[in-house]
Short mmCIF file of C-alpha atoms and ligand atoms in Angstrom, two decimals:
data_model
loop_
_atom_site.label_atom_id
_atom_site.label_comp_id
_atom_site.label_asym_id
_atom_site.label_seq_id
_atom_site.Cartn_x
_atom_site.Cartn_y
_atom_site.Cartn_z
CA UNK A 1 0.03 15.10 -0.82
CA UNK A 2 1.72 13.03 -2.93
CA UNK A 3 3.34 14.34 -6.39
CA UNK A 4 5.77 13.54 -8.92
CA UNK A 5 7.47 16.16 -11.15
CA UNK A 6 9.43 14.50 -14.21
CA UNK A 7 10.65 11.22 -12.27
CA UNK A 8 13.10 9.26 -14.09
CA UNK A 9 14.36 5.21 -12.95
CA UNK A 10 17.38 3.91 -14.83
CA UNK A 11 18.51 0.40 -12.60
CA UNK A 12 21.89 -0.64 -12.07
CA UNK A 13 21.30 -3.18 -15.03
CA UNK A 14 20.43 -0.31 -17.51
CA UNK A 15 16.53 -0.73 -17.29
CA UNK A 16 15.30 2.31 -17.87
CA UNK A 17 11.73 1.69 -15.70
CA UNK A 18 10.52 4.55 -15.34
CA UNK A 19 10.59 7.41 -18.24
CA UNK A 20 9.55 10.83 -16.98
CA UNK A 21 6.55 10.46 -15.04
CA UNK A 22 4.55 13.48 -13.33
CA UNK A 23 1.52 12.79 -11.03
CA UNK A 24 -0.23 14.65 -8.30
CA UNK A 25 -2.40 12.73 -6.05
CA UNK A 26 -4.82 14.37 -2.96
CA UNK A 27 -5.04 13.69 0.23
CA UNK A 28 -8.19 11.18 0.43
CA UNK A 29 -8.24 9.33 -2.82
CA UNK A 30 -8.52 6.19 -3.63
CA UNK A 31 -6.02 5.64 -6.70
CA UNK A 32 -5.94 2.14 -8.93
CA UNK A 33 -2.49 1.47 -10.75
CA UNK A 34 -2.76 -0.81 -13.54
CA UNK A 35 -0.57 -2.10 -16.72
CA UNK A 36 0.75 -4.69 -18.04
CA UNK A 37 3.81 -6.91 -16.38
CA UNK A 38 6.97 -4.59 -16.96
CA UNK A 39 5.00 -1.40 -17.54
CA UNK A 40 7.05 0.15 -13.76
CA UNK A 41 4.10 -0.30 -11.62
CA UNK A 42 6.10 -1.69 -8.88
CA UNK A 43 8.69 0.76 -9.22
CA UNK A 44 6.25 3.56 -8.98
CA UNK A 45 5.07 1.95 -5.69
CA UNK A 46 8.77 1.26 -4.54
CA UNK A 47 9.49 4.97 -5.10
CA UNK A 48 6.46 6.36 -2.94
CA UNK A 49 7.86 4.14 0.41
CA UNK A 50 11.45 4.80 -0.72
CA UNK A 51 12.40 1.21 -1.34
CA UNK A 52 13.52 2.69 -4.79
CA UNK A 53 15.23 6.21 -5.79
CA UNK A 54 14.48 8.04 -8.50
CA UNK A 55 17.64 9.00 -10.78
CA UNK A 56 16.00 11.63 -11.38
CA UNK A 57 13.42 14.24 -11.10
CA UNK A 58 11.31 15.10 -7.42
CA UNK A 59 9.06 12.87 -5.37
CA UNK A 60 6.98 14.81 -2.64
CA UNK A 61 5.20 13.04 -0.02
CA UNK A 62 3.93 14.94 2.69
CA UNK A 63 5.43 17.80 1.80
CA UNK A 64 9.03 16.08 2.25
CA UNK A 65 11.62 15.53 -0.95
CA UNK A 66 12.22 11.83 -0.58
CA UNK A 67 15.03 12.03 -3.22
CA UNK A 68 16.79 14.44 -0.84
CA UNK A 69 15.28 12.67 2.27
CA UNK A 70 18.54 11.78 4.69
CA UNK A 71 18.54 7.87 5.23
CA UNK A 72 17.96 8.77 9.10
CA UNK A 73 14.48 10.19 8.18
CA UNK A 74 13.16 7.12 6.22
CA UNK A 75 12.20 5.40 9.65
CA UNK A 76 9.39 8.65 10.04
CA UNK A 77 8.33 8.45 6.29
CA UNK A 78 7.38 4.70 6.89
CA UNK A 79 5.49 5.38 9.93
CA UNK A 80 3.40 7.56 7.48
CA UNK A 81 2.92 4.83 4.81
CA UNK A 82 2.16 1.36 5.43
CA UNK A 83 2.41 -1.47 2.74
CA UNK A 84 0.64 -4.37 1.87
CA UNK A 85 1.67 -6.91 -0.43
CA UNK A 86 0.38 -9.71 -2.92
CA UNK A 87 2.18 -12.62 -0.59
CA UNK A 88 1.49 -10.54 3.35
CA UNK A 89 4.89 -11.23 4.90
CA UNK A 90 3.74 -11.63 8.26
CA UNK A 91 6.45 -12.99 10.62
CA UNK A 92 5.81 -16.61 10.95
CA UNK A 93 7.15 -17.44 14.50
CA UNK A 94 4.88 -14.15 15.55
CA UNK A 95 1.42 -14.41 16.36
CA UNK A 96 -1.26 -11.99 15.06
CA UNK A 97 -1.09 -9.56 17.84
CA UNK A 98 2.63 -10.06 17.65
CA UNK A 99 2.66 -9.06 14.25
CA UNK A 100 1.24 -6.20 14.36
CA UNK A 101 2.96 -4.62 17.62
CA UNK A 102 5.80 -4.80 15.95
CA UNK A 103 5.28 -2.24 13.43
CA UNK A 104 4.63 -0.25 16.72
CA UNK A 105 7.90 -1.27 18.69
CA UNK A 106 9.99 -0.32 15.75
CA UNK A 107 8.86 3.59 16.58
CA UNK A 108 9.38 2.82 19.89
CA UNK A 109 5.50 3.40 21.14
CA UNK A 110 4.91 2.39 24.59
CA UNK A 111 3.57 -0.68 25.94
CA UNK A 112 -0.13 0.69 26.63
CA UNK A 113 -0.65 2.70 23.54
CA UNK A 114 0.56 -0.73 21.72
CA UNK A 115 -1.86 -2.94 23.24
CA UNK A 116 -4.51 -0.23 23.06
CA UNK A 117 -3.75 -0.24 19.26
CA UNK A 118 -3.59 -3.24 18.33
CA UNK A 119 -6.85 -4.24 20.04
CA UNK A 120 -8.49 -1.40 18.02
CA UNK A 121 -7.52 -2.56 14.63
CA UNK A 122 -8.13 -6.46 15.14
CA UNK A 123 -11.40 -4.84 15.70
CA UNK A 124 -11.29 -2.71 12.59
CA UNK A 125 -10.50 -5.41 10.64
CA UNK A 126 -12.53 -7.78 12.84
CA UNK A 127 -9.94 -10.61 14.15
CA UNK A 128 -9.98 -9.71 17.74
CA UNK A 129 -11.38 -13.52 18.21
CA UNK A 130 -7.60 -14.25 16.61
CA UNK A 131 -5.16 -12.09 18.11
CA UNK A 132 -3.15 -15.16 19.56
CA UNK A 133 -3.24 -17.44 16.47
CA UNK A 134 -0.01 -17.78 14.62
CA UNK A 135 -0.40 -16.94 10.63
CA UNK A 136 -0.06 -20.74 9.46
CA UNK A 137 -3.96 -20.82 11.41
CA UNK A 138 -5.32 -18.67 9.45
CA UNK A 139 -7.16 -18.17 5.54
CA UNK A 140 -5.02 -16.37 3.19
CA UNK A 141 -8.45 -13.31 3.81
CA UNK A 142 -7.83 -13.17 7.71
CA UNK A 143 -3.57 -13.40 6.72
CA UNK A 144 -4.67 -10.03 4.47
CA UNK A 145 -6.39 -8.69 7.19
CA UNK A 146 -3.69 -8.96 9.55
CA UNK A 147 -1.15 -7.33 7.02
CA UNK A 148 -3.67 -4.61 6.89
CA UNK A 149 -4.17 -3.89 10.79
CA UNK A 150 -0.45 -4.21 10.59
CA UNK A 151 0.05 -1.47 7.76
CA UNK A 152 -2.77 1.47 9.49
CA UNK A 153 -1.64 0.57 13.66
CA UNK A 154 0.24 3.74 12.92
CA UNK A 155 -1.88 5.85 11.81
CA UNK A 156 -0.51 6.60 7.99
CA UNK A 157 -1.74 8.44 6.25
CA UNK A 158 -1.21 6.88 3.12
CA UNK A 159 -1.45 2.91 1.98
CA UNK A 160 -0.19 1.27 -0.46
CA UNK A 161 -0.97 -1.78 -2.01
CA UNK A 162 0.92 -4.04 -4.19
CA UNK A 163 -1.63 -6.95 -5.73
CA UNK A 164 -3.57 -7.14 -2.26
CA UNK A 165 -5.88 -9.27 -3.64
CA UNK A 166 -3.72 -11.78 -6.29
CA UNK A 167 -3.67 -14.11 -3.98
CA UNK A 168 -7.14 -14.93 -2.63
CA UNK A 169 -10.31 -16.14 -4.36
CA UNK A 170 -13.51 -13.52 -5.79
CA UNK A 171 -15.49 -13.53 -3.02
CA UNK A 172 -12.24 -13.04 0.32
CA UNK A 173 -10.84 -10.50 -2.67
CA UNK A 174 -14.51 -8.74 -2.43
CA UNK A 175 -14.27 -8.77 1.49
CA UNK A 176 -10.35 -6.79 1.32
CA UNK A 177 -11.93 -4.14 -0.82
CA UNK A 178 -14.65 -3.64 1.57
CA UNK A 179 -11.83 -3.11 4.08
CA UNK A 180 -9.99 -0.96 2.20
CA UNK A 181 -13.12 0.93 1.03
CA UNK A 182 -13.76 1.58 4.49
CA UNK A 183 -10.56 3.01 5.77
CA UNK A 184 -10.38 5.41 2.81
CA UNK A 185 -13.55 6.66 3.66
CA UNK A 186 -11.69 7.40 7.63
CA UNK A 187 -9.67 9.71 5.52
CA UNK A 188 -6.69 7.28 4.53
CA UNK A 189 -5.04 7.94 0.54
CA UNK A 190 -4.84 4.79 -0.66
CA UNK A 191 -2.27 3.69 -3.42
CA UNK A 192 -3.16 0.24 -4.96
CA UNK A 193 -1.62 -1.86 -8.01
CA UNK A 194 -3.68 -4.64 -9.75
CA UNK A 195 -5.03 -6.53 -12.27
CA UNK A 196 -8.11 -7.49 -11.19
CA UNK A 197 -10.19 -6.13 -13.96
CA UNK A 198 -13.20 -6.67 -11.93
CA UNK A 199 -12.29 -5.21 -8.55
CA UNK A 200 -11.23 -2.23 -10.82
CA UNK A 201 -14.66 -1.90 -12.91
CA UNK A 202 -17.07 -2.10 -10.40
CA UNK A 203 -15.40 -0.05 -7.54
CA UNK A 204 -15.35 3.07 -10.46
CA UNK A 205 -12.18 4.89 -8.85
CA UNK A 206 -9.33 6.83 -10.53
CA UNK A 207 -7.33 4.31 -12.58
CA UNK A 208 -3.58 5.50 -13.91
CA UNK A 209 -2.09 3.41 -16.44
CA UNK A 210 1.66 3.13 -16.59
CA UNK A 211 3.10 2.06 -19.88
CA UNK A 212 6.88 1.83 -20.56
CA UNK A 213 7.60 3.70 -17.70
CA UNK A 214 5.25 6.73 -18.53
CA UNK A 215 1.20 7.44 -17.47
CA UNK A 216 -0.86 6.37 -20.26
CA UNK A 217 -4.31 7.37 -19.13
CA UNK A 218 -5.44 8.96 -16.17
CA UNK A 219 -9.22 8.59 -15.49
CA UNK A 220 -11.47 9.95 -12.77
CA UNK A 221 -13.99 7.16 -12.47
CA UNK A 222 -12.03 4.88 -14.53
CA UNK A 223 -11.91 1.32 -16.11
CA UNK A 224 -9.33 -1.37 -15.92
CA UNK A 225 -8.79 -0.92 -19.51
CA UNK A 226 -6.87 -4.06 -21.78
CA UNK A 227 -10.36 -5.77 -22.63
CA UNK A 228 -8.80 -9.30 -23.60
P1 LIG B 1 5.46 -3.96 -13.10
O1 LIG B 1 5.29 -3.83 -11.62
O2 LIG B 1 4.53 -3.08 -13.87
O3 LIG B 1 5.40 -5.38 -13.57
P2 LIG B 1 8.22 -3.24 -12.58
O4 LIG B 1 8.24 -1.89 -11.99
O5 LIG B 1 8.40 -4.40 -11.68
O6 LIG B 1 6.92 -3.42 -13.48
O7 LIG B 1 9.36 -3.34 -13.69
C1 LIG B 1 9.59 -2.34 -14.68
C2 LIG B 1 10.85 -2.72 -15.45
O8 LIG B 1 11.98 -2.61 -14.59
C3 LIG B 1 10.86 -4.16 -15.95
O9 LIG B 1 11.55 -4.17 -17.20
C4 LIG B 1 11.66 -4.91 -14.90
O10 LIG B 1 12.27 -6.04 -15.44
C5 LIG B 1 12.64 -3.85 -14.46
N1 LIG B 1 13.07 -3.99 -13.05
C6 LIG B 1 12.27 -3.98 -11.97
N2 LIG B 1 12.99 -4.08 -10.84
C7 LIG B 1 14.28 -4.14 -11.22
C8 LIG B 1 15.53 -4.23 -10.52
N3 LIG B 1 15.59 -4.28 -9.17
N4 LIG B 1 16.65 -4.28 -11.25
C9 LIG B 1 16.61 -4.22 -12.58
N5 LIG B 1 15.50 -4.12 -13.30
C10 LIG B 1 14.33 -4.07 -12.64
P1 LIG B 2 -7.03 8.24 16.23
O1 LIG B 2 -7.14 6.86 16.83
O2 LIG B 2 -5.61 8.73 16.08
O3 LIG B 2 -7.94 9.26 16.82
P2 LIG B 2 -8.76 7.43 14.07
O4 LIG B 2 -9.34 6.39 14.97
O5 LIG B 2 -9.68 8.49 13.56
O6 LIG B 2 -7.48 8.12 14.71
O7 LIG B 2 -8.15 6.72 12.83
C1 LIG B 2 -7.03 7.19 12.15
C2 LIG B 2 -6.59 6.15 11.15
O8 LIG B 2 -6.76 4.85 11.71
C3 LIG B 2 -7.39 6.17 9.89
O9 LIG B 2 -6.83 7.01 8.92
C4 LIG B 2 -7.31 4.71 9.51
O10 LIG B 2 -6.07 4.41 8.91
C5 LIG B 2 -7.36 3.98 10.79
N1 LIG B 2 -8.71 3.66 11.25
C6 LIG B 2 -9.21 3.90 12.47
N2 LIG B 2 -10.45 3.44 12.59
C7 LIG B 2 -10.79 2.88 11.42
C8 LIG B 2 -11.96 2.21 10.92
N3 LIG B 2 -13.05 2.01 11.64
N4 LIG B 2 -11.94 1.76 9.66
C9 LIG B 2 -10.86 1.92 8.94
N5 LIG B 2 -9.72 2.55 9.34
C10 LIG B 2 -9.68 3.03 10.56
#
C-alpha cells in the first residue's frame, strides 16, 4: 500500500533529512512515527502526501510512483490521503460545514453527494449539532474533529497525522484517538507522528522510530521508546 525503497531527502539548504529509508506499510494499519525533533519525521509525512520529493530512491502509494507522479495527478493522490495537523487549519471565515465541503468542491463532487457527505461525517465525528458554527466557537477537540471529518469526506484511504493531539489537553487527546481508533477499524491506514508517550504506550500499535533520517526500530506492538 504504501512502501519506500532506499528514499533519500537532501533540501535546498544541504540538510540531508532523510538518509536511505525503506518501509512497507499494509493496507489497514495503524502506524505511530516517533523521534526526537530533527530526526525527519515530518519529512517522511511530507513525502507520503507529496508536499516533499524524495532526491532519491521510490515512494509507492497505491500502487502509483509519486517521485514520477506528473504534477497534474497530485490533485487524485490527495483525494486518497487526507491530513491532519498539530494546529487544524480550518478556514476561519468558513463555517464547519463549509469547511469541510470544500475538500469536496475542490474534486468537483456535486452539490447532493456534498451535503449528503458532509452530514455523514459531522455524524461520524459527532458535530452535526455544529455544522453552522464558525471555528473561533468551538474547543480546540471539536476544531480536531472538524479537521478530521474534513480529512475522510473523501473517502481516503489513507490518513495522516502530524501531532493531532499536541495541542489539546489528556482527556480531548483521549477522545481524538478514540476517533481515529474507530475509523481504522472502517478499514482506513492511518499514518500518525507524535510524542505523546502515553497515547503511544497504551494504544500498543506499530511504532517506527526515525533517527537521523534512517528507521531505528520498527516494532509490532510497540512502545514510545526515549524513557526520560
Ligand atoms: P522532525 O519532524 O522529526 O522534527 P523534520 O523532518 O522536520 O524532523 O526535519 C528533519 C531535518 O530537516 C531537520 O534538520 C530540519 O531542520 C530539516 N528541514 C526540515 N524541513 C526543511 C526545509 N524545508 N528546508 C531545509 N531543512 C529542512
Ligand atoms: P461509503 O460511504 O463509500 O460506502 P463507508 O461509509 O464504508 O464508505 O466509509 C468509507 C470511509 O469513510 C472509511 O474508510 C472512513 O474513512 C470513513 N468512515 C465512514 N464511516 C465511518 C465511521 N463510522 N467511523 C469512522 N470512519 C468512517
Amino acid at each position: 500500500m504504501i512502501e519506500l525503497n532506499d528514499v533519500w531527502k537532501t533540501y535546498p539548504n544541504g540538510v540531508m533529512a532523510m538518509n536511505g529509508m525503506s518501509i512497507y506499510i499494509q493496507s489497514g494499519e495503524f502506524v505511530y512515527v516517533v523521534g526526537p525533533s530533527g530526526a525527519g519525521k515530518s519529512t517522511f509525512i511530507k513525502m507520503i502526501y507529496r508536499e516533499e520529493r524524495p532526491t532519491r530512491g521510490e515512494i509507492l502509494v497505491g500502487g502509483e510512483n509519486l517521485a514520477h507522479m506528473k504534477e497534474r495527478h497530485v490533485p487524485y493522490l490527495r483525494r486518497n490521503i487526507g491530513v491532519v495537523f498539530q494546529d487544524f487549519k480550518l478556514l476561519p471565515s468558513m463555517n464547519v460545514f463549509e469547511n469541510i465541503a470544500f475538500a469536496m468542491e475542490v474534486v468537483e463532487a456535486s452539490k447532493p453527494e456534498i451535503r449528503r457527505r458532509v452530514m455523514d461525517v459531522l455524524d461520524i465525528v459527532r458535530l452535526k449539532n455544529k455544522a453552522r458554527f464558525q471555528p473561533h466557537e468551538l474547543s480546540g477537540g471539536e476544531q480536531q474533529r472538524v479537521s478530521i471529518a474534513r480529512a475522510i469526506v473523501n473517502n481516503p484511504d489513507v490518513l495522516i497525522c502530524d501531532e493531532p493531539t499536541g495541542n489539546l489537553d489528556p482527556e480531548t487527546s483521549w477522545e481524538i484517538m478514540h476517533l481515529l481508533e474507530e475509523i481504522n477499524d472502517r478499514g482506513t491506514t492511518i499514518i500518525m507522528a507524535t510524542h505523546n508517550r502515553e497515547i503511544v504506550n497504551n494504544m500498543r500499535k506499530r511504532v517506527i522510530a526515525i533517527e537521523n533520517g534512517r528507521i531505528s526500530r520498527d516494532e509490532v506492538r510497540g512502545r514510545y521508546g526515549y524513557e526520560s
